[in-house]
Short mmCIF file of C-alpha atoms and ligand atoms in Angstrom, two decimals:
data_model
loop_
_atom_site.label_atom_id
_atom_site.label_comp_id
_atom_site.label_asym_id
_atom_site.label_seq_id
_atom_site.Cartn_x
_atom_site.Cartn_y
_atom_site.Cartn_z
CA UNK A 1015 40.94 22.35 -91.40
CA UNK A 1016 37.68 22.74 -89.62
CA UNK A 1017 35.13 24.77 -91.55
CA UNK A 1018 33.58 27.63 -89.72
CA UNK A 1019 29.92 28.16 -90.56
CA UNK A 1020 28.83 31.41 -92.16
CA UNK A 1021 26.50 32.12 -89.27
CA UNK A 1022 29.42 31.85 -86.84
CA UNK A 1023 31.48 34.23 -88.98
CA UNK A 1024 28.61 36.70 -89.14
CA UNK A 1025 28.08 36.39 -85.42
CA UNK A 1026 31.77 37.06 -84.76
CA UNK A 1027 31.61 40.04 -87.14
CA UNK A 1028 28.64 41.45 -85.24
CA UNK A 1029 30.72 41.37 -82.07
CA UNK A 1030 33.49 43.49 -83.57
CA UNK A 1031 33.91 46.72 -81.63
CA UNK A 1032 32.06 49.65 -83.18
CA UNK A 1033 35.10 51.88 -82.85
CA UNK A 1034 37.63 52.04 -85.67
CA UNK A 1035 41.33 52.13 -85.01
CA UNK A 1036 43.77 54.87 -85.91
CA UNK A 1037 47.37 54.17 -86.82
CA UNK A 1038 48.39 54.07 -83.20
CA UNK A 1039 45.61 51.62 -82.33
CA UNK A 1040 43.56 54.43 -80.79
CA UNK A 1041 39.87 54.49 -81.70
CA UNK A 1042 39.09 57.51 -83.87
CA UNK A 1043 35.29 57.62 -84.07
CA UNK A 1044 32.14 56.69 -82.24
CA UNK A 1045 29.60 55.71 -84.88
CA UNK A 1046 26.06 56.37 -83.70
CA UNK A 1047 22.86 55.63 -85.60
CA UNK A 1048 20.70 58.77 -85.78
CA UNK A 1049 17.83 57.58 -88.00
CA UNK A 1050 17.82 54.35 -90.06
CA UNK A 1051 20.72 54.46 -92.52
CA UNK A 1052 22.13 57.74 -91.19
CA UNK A 1053 25.03 57.74 -88.75
CA UNK A 1054 26.90 60.35 -86.78
CA UNK A 1055 30.62 59.48 -86.64
CA UNK A 1056 31.75 61.54 -83.67
CA UNK A 1057 35.50 62.13 -83.74
CA UNK A 1058 37.27 61.13 -80.53
CA UNK A 1059 39.96 63.46 -79.14
CA UNK A 1060 43.29 63.36 -80.98
CA UNK A 1061 46.41 65.52 -80.77
CA UNK A 1062 45.76 66.60 -84.37
CA UNK A 1063 42.00 66.84 -84.31
CA UNK A 1064 39.66 65.14 -86.72
CA UNK A 1065 36.27 66.50 -87.60
CA UNK A 1066 33.11 64.44 -87.34
CA UNK A 1067 31.58 62.75 -90.37
CA UNK A 1068 27.92 62.28 -91.19
CA UNK A 1069 27.46 58.92 -92.93
CA UNK A 1070 24.37 58.60 -95.14
CA UNK A 1071 23.54 55.27 -96.77
CA UNK A 1072 21.95 55.69 -100.22
CA UNK A 1073 20.42 53.17 -102.65
CA UNK A 1074 23.67 51.87 -104.11
CA UNK A 1075 26.36 53.71 -102.23
CA UNK A 1076 27.22 55.90 -99.26
CA UNK A 1077 27.67 59.64 -98.86
CA UNK A 1078 30.13 60.87 -96.24
CA UNK A 1079 30.30 64.48 -95.05
CA UNK A 1080 33.90 65.63 -94.50
CA UNK A 1081 37.21 63.79 -94.63
CA UNK A 1082 39.10 64.82 -91.46
CA UNK A 1083 42.66 66.08 -91.16
CA UNK A 1084 44.55 63.19 -92.76
CA UNK A 1085 44.04 60.24 -95.12
CA UNK A 1086 44.62 57.69 -92.32
CA UNK A 1087 41.61 59.11 -90.45
CA UNK A 1088 39.47 58.84 -93.58
CA UNK A 1089 40.61 55.21 -93.92
CA UNK A 1090 39.72 54.55 -90.28
CA UNK A 1091 36.25 55.94 -90.98
CA UNK A 1092 35.90 53.71 -94.07
CA UNK A 1093 36.60 50.67 -91.89
CA UNK A 1094 33.91 51.86 -89.52
CA UNK A 1095 31.43 52.37 -92.37
CA UNK A 1096 32.13 48.79 -93.53
CA UNK A 1097 30.85 47.57 -90.17
CA UNK A 1098 27.37 48.94 -90.99
CA UNK A 1099 27.09 48.60 -94.80
CA UNK A 1100 28.96 46.88 -97.62
CA UNK A 1101 27.94 49.59 -100.14
CA UNK A 1102 30.81 51.60 -101.63
CA UNK A 1103 31.36 55.22 -100.67
CA UNK A 1104 30.31 57.17 -103.76
CA UNK A 1105 30.15 60.74 -102.52
CA UNK A 1106 32.26 62.79 -100.14
CA UNK A 1107 31.09 66.30 -99.28
CA UNK A 1108 33.59 68.87 -98.03
CA UNK A 1109 31.48 71.16 -95.82
CA UNK A 1110 34.14 73.92 -96.06
CA UNK A 1111 37.84 74.44 -96.72
CA UNK A 1112 39.35 74.03 -93.25
CA UNK A 1113 42.21 71.54 -92.93
CA UNK A 1114 40.47 69.21 -90.49
CA UNK A 1115 37.54 68.74 -92.94
CA UNK A 1116 39.23 67.96 -96.26
CA UNK A 1117 42.85 66.82 -95.85
CA UNK A 1118 41.77 63.17 -95.91
CA UNK A 1119 40.07 63.50 -99.34
CA UNK A 1120 42.67 61.50 -101.28
CA UNK A 1121 41.87 58.31 -99.34
CA UNK A 1122 38.50 58.02 -101.12
CA UNK A 1123 39.55 57.96 -104.79
CA UNK A 1124 42.46 55.75 -103.69
CA UNK A 1125 39.98 53.22 -102.26
CA UNK A 1126 37.41 53.52 -105.09
CA UNK A 1127 39.37 54.49 -108.22
CA UNK A 1128 36.33 53.61 -110.35
CA UNK A 1129 34.57 56.67 -109.06
CA UNK A 1130 34.02 58.75 -105.98
CA UNK A 1131 32.71 62.27 -106.44
CA UNK A 1132 33.99 64.88 -104.01
CA UNK A 1133 31.36 67.60 -103.70
CA UNK A 1134 31.84 71.16 -102.41
CA UNK A 1135 30.65 74.68 -103.07
CA UNK A 1136 32.53 76.60 -105.75
CA UNK A 1137 33.94 78.88 -103.01
CA UNK A 1138 35.23 75.93 -100.98
CA UNK A 1139 37.04 74.35 -103.93
CA UNK A 1140 38.69 77.68 -104.67
CA UNK A 1141 39.73 78.11 -101.02
CA UNK A 1142 41.16 74.58 -100.80
CA UNK A 1143 43.26 75.34 -103.86
CA UNK A 1144 44.35 78.84 -102.89
CA UNK A 1145 44.55 78.63 -99.10
CA UNK A 1146 44.37 74.98 -98.10
CA UNK A 1147 47.21 73.60 -100.20
CA UNK A 1148 49.68 76.40 -99.23
CA UNK A 1149 48.73 75.70 -95.61
CA UNK A 1150 49.81 72.06 -95.98
CA UNK A 1151 53.20 73.23 -97.33
CA UNK A 1152 53.52 75.65 -94.43
CA UNK A 1153 52.71 72.91 -91.91
CA UNK A 1154 55.43 70.68 -93.33
CA UNK A 1155 57.80 73.40 -92.12
CA UNK A 1156 56.12 74.14 -88.77
CA UNK A 1157 55.17 70.67 -87.47
CA UNK A 1158 58.86 69.65 -86.95
CA UNK A 1159 59.22 72.67 -84.62
CA UNK A 1160 56.08 71.60 -82.80
CA UNK A 1161 57.56 68.11 -82.38
CA UNK A 1162 60.77 69.63 -80.96
CA UNK A 1163 58.73 71.56 -78.39
CA UNK A 1164 56.80 68.42 -77.44
CA UNK A 1165 60.08 66.51 -77.03
CA UNK A 1166 61.53 69.28 -74.86
CA UNK A 1167 58.41 69.18 -72.68
CA UNK A 1168 58.71 65.40 -72.46
CA UNK A 1169 62.35 65.63 -71.41
CA UNK A 1170 61.53 67.82 -68.42
CA UNK A 1171 58.35 65.99 -67.34
CA UNK A 1172 58.54 63.37 -64.62
CA UNK A 1173 54.88 62.51 -63.91
CA UNK A 1174 54.11 59.16 -65.56
CA UNK A 1175 50.66 59.94 -66.94
CA UNK A 1176 51.75 63.30 -68.37
CA UNK A 1177 54.81 61.64 -69.91
CA UNK A 1178 52.60 59.02 -71.57
CA UNK A 1179 50.35 61.74 -73.02
CA UNK A 1180 53.31 63.75 -74.32
CA UNK A 1181 54.91 60.66 -75.85
CA UNK A 1182 51.63 59.81 -77.54
CA UNK A 1183 51.39 63.39 -78.86
CA UNK A 1184 54.94 63.14 -80.25
CA UNK A 1185 54.03 59.88 -82.00
CA UNK A 1186 50.82 61.35 -83.41
CA UNK A 1187 52.59 64.52 -84.60
CA UNK A 1188 55.31 62.45 -86.31
CA UNK A 1189 52.76 60.32 -88.12
CA UNK A 1190 50.84 63.44 -89.09
CA UNK A 1191 54.00 65.02 -90.51
CA UNK A 1192 54.71 61.89 -92.56
CA UNK A 1193 51.17 62.05 -93.96
CA UNK A 1194 51.50 65.74 -94.79
CA UNK A 1195 54.71 65.06 -96.71
CA UNK A 1196 53.09 62.39 -98.85
CA UNK A 1197 49.74 64.14 -99.28
CA UNK A 1198 48.39 64.13 -102.85
CA UNK A 1199 45.55 66.57 -102.44
CA UNK A 1200 42.29 65.45 -104.05
CA UNK A 1201 40.27 68.54 -104.92
CA UNK A 1202 36.47 68.50 -105.12
CA UNK A 1203 35.34 67.03 -108.45
CA UNK A 1204 31.79 68.45 -108.43
CA UNK A 1205 31.00 72.02 -107.39
CA UNK A 1206 27.86 74.10 -107.28
CA UNK A 1207 26.67 77.61 -106.41
CA UNK A 1208 23.47 77.22 -104.42
CA UNK A 1209 22.23 73.66 -104.28
CA UNK A 1210 22.91 70.18 -105.51
CA UNK A 1211 20.25 67.53 -104.98
CA UNK A 1212 20.67 63.76 -105.12
CA UNK A 1213 17.30 62.28 -105.99
CA UNK A 1214 17.62 58.69 -104.81
CA UNK A 1215 14.87 56.08 -104.69
CA UNK A 1216 15.13 55.65 -100.96
CA UNK A 1217 16.10 59.18 -99.98
CA UNK A 1218 16.68 62.70 -101.21
CA UNK A 1219 19.85 64.52 -100.18
CA UNK A 1220 19.95 68.30 -100.52
CA UNK A 1221 23.38 69.89 -100.39
CA UNK A 1222 22.79 73.58 -99.78
CA UNK A 1223 24.79 76.81 -99.72
CA UNK A 1224 22.61 79.29 -97.84
CA UNK A 1225 24.99 82.23 -97.41
CA UNK A 1226 28.38 83.02 -95.93
CA UNK A 1227 28.86 81.85 -92.36
CA UNK A 1228 31.88 80.15 -90.72
CA UNK A 1229 33.59 80.61 -94.13
CA UNK A 1230 32.34 81.90 -97.47
CA UNK A 1231 31.65 78.39 -98.75
CA UNK A 1232 29.91 76.39 -95.99
CA UNK A 1233 27.36 73.85 -97.18
CA UNK A 1234 24.66 71.98 -95.27
CA UNK A 1235 23.63 68.42 -96.08
CA UNK A 1236 19.91 68.13 -95.51
CA UNK A 1237 17.65 65.07 -95.55
CA UNK A 1238 14.10 66.50 -95.57
CA UNK A 1239 12.30 63.18 -95.08
CA UNK A 1240 14.56 62.10 -92.22
CA UNK A 1241 14.59 65.62 -90.70
CA UNK A 1242 18.39 65.46 -90.40
CA UNK A 1243 20.94 68.13 -91.25
CA UNK A 1244 24.74 68.05 -91.23
CA UNK A 1245 25.99 71.53 -90.46
CA UNK A 1246 29.80 71.41 -90.71
CA UNK A 1247 31.37 74.14 -88.59
CA UNK A 1248 28.49 76.57 -89.17
CA UNK A 1249 26.87 75.02 -86.07
CA UNK A 1250 28.49 72.52 -83.72
CA UNK A 1251 29.13 71.61 -80.11
CA UNK A 1252 32.39 73.54 -79.64
CA UNK A 1253 32.89 77.29 -79.37
CA UNK A 1254 32.31 78.83 -82.81
CA UNK A 1255 35.63 79.41 -84.61
CA UNK A 1256 35.35 82.81 -86.25
CA UNK A 1257 38.70 83.58 -87.92
CA UNK A 1258 37.53 83.04 -91.50
CA UNK A 1259 33.91 83.92 -90.78
CA UNK A 1260 31.47 86.62 -91.81
CA UNK A 1261 29.65 87.18 -88.50
CA UNK A 1262 26.69 89.26 -89.72
CA UNK A 1263 26.10 86.91 -92.66
CA UNK A 1264 26.52 83.97 -90.31
CA UNK A 1265 23.48 85.10 -88.26
CA UNK A 1266 21.36 85.40 -91.43
CA UNK A 1267 22.54 82.02 -92.72
CA UNK A 1268 21.69 80.26 -89.46
CA UNK A 1269 18.23 81.84 -89.56
CA UNK A 1270 17.81 80.53 -93.12
CA UNK A 1271 18.83 77.03 -91.97
CA UNK A 1272 16.30 77.28 -89.14
CA UNK A 1273 13.53 77.68 -91.71
CA UNK A 1274 14.14 74.06 -92.75
CA UNK A 1275 12.21 71.32 -91.00
CA UNK A 1276 14.64 69.14 -89.03
CA UNK A 1277 14.96 67.46 -85.68
CA UNK A 1278 18.62 66.29 -85.74
CA UNK A 1279 21.55 68.62 -86.39
CA UNK A 1280 25.06 67.18 -86.53
CA UNK A 1281 28.01 69.55 -86.73
CA UNK A 1282 31.68 69.14 -87.56
CA UNK A 1283 32.63 68.83 -83.87
CA UNK A 1284 30.79 67.66 -80.76
CA UNK A 1285 27.60 65.63 -80.58
CA UNK A 1286 24.22 65.52 -82.33
CA UNK A 1287 21.71 68.22 -81.32
CA UNK A 1288 17.98 67.70 -81.09
CA UNK A 1289 15.86 70.66 -82.17
CA UNK A 1290 16.99 74.20 -82.91
CA UNK A 1291 17.97 75.64 -79.53
CA UNK A 1292 21.69 75.66 -80.38
CA UNK A 1293 20.99 77.64 -83.56
CA UNK A 1294 19.19 80.28 -81.52
CA UNK A 1295 22.00 80.34 -78.95
CA UNK A 1296 24.66 80.94 -81.61
CA UNK A 1297 22.58 83.60 -83.39
CA UNK A 1298 22.07 85.45 -80.10
CA UNK A 1299 25.74 85.05 -79.20
CA UNK A 1300 26.97 86.50 -82.51
CA UNK A 1301 24.41 89.28 -82.26
CA UNK A 1302 25.52 90.24 -78.72
CA UNK A 1303 29.18 89.93 -79.70
CA UNK A 1304 28.81 92.27 -82.68
CA UNK A 1305 26.53 94.80 -80.96
CA UNK A 1306 28.69 95.04 -77.85
CA UNK A 1307 31.91 95.23 -79.89
CA UNK A 1308 30.44 98.05 -81.99
CA UNK A 1309 29.39 99.96 -78.87
CA UNK A 1310 32.85 99.55 -77.34
CA UNK A 1311 34.68 100.52 -80.52
CA UNK A 1312 32.53 103.57 -81.17
CA UNK A 1313 33.12 104.83 -77.63
CA UNK A 1314 36.89 104.56 -78.12
CA UNK A 1315 37.51 101.44 -76.03
CA UNK A 1316 40.71 99.60 -77.04
CA UNK A 1317 40.66 96.01 -78.29
CA UNK A 1318 42.28 94.78 -75.06
CA UNK A 1319 39.68 96.50 -72.89
CA UNK A 1320 36.89 95.29 -75.18
CA UNK A 1321 38.09 91.71 -74.65
CA UNK A 1322 37.88 92.19 -70.87
CA UNK A 1323 34.52 93.97 -70.99
CA UNK A 1324 32.79 91.51 -73.35
CA UNK A 1325 34.25 88.43 -71.62
CA UNK A 1326 32.71 89.68 -68.37
CA UNK A 1327 29.27 90.04 -69.95
CA UNK A 1328 29.18 87.12 -72.41
CA UNK A 1329 30.95 84.30 -70.56
CA UNK A 1330 28.31 84.07 -67.78
CA UNK A 1331 25.47 84.48 -70.30
CA UNK A 1332 26.60 81.70 -72.69
CA UNK A 1333 28.76 79.33 -70.60
CA UNK A 1334 25.94 76.78 -70.26
CA UNK A 1335 25.56 76.58 -74.07
CA UNK A 1336 29.30 76.34 -74.80
CA UNK A 1337 32.13 73.92 -73.90
CA UNK A 1338 34.32 74.40 -70.79
CA UNK A 1339 37.03 76.08 -72.92
CA UNK A 1340 34.64 78.90 -73.84
CA UNK A 1341 36.13 81.43 -71.40
CA UNK A 1342 39.46 81.14 -73.24
CA UNK A 1343 38.07 80.59 -76.75
CA UNK A 1344 35.98 83.75 -76.56
CA UNK A 1345 39.08 85.98 -76.67
CA UNK A 1346 39.73 85.27 -80.37
CA UNK A 1347 36.02 85.75 -81.12
CA UNK A 1348 35.98 89.20 -79.49
CA UNK A 1349 39.17 90.17 -81.33
CA UNK A 1350 37.59 89.08 -84.61
CA UNK A 1351 34.37 91.01 -83.84
CA UNK A 1352 36.44 94.11 -82.99
CA UNK A 1353 38.35 93.85 -86.28
CA UNK A 1354 35.03 93.62 -88.15
CA UNK A 1355 33.33 96.58 -86.43
CA UNK A 1356 36.46 98.71 -86.79
CA UNK A 1357 36.53 98.00 -90.52
CA UNK A 1358 39.86 96.14 -90.50
CA UNK A 1359 38.24 93.06 -92.05
CA UNK A 1360 34.98 92.38 -93.87
ZN1 ZN B 1591 36.12 75.00 -89.77
#
């Protein structure tokens, strides 16, 4: 057998595509260098969404922020990480308790049984246990119905491209269901109240809880020297999702984050931001949303009419800072704001 030189092997390796493959052969992430040794793994669209991951190379290991919606996605990310470093993944941070940020946890201790620490705030660990795990059980019952609906849609669709999309969605949903059924949830192994700091030789990583925001347990992963911050769903490129949020606290927390010195902010969805303009946009958006909801509620306007009134004022004002789905997404945000100002929820 002809020997292939090491240089040739390395050269071939360098030519490997930078995208990792999901179970269906679909690429799951775009891995982008942000500053040396820090990568933004931007999740590509999937029927069952994955969150982004920030990948931070440390002295003798790697820290990854968030683990996506399923173990197979976490494994796809690991393969991607191997294309940029051979160091083991030693730390996984769960930014908050939502399904698309932690359901892949188990893949990490499975790959490195000798020791991966999963880090979260105390509040997030509690929410994963009390709300996340029951949600997985609930989904095992609801996803089969979702698959039936997709199949029914497929049966009555004739257009080729739409059929291909629906068939792909059915396949993805079936694989997701199989993963849910075999999920062995790995809870965070290290928790903290306010801050946890990794003092490495080559870099310092600050993991910070700065107040309630998108949930009660959101943490930020901040690299002061590199001026980089991973923000989970407390700040990202999609419309803010407010269902489990504390809107007034959220404004204060974003202002506290803004006090930090950073140039790159990478959220749980969407792309990397430069500077702090998106923070200011979200703060102003939440502030307008809450003020206008309070005015409407106190003058006896119904929730339905408040949705119409606030959509008319806020969609034109914020459309340029939000994704194209904003005009639809805003409805749930206004309903949430109305429930808060009317005292139905905290
Ligand atoms: Zn979330």
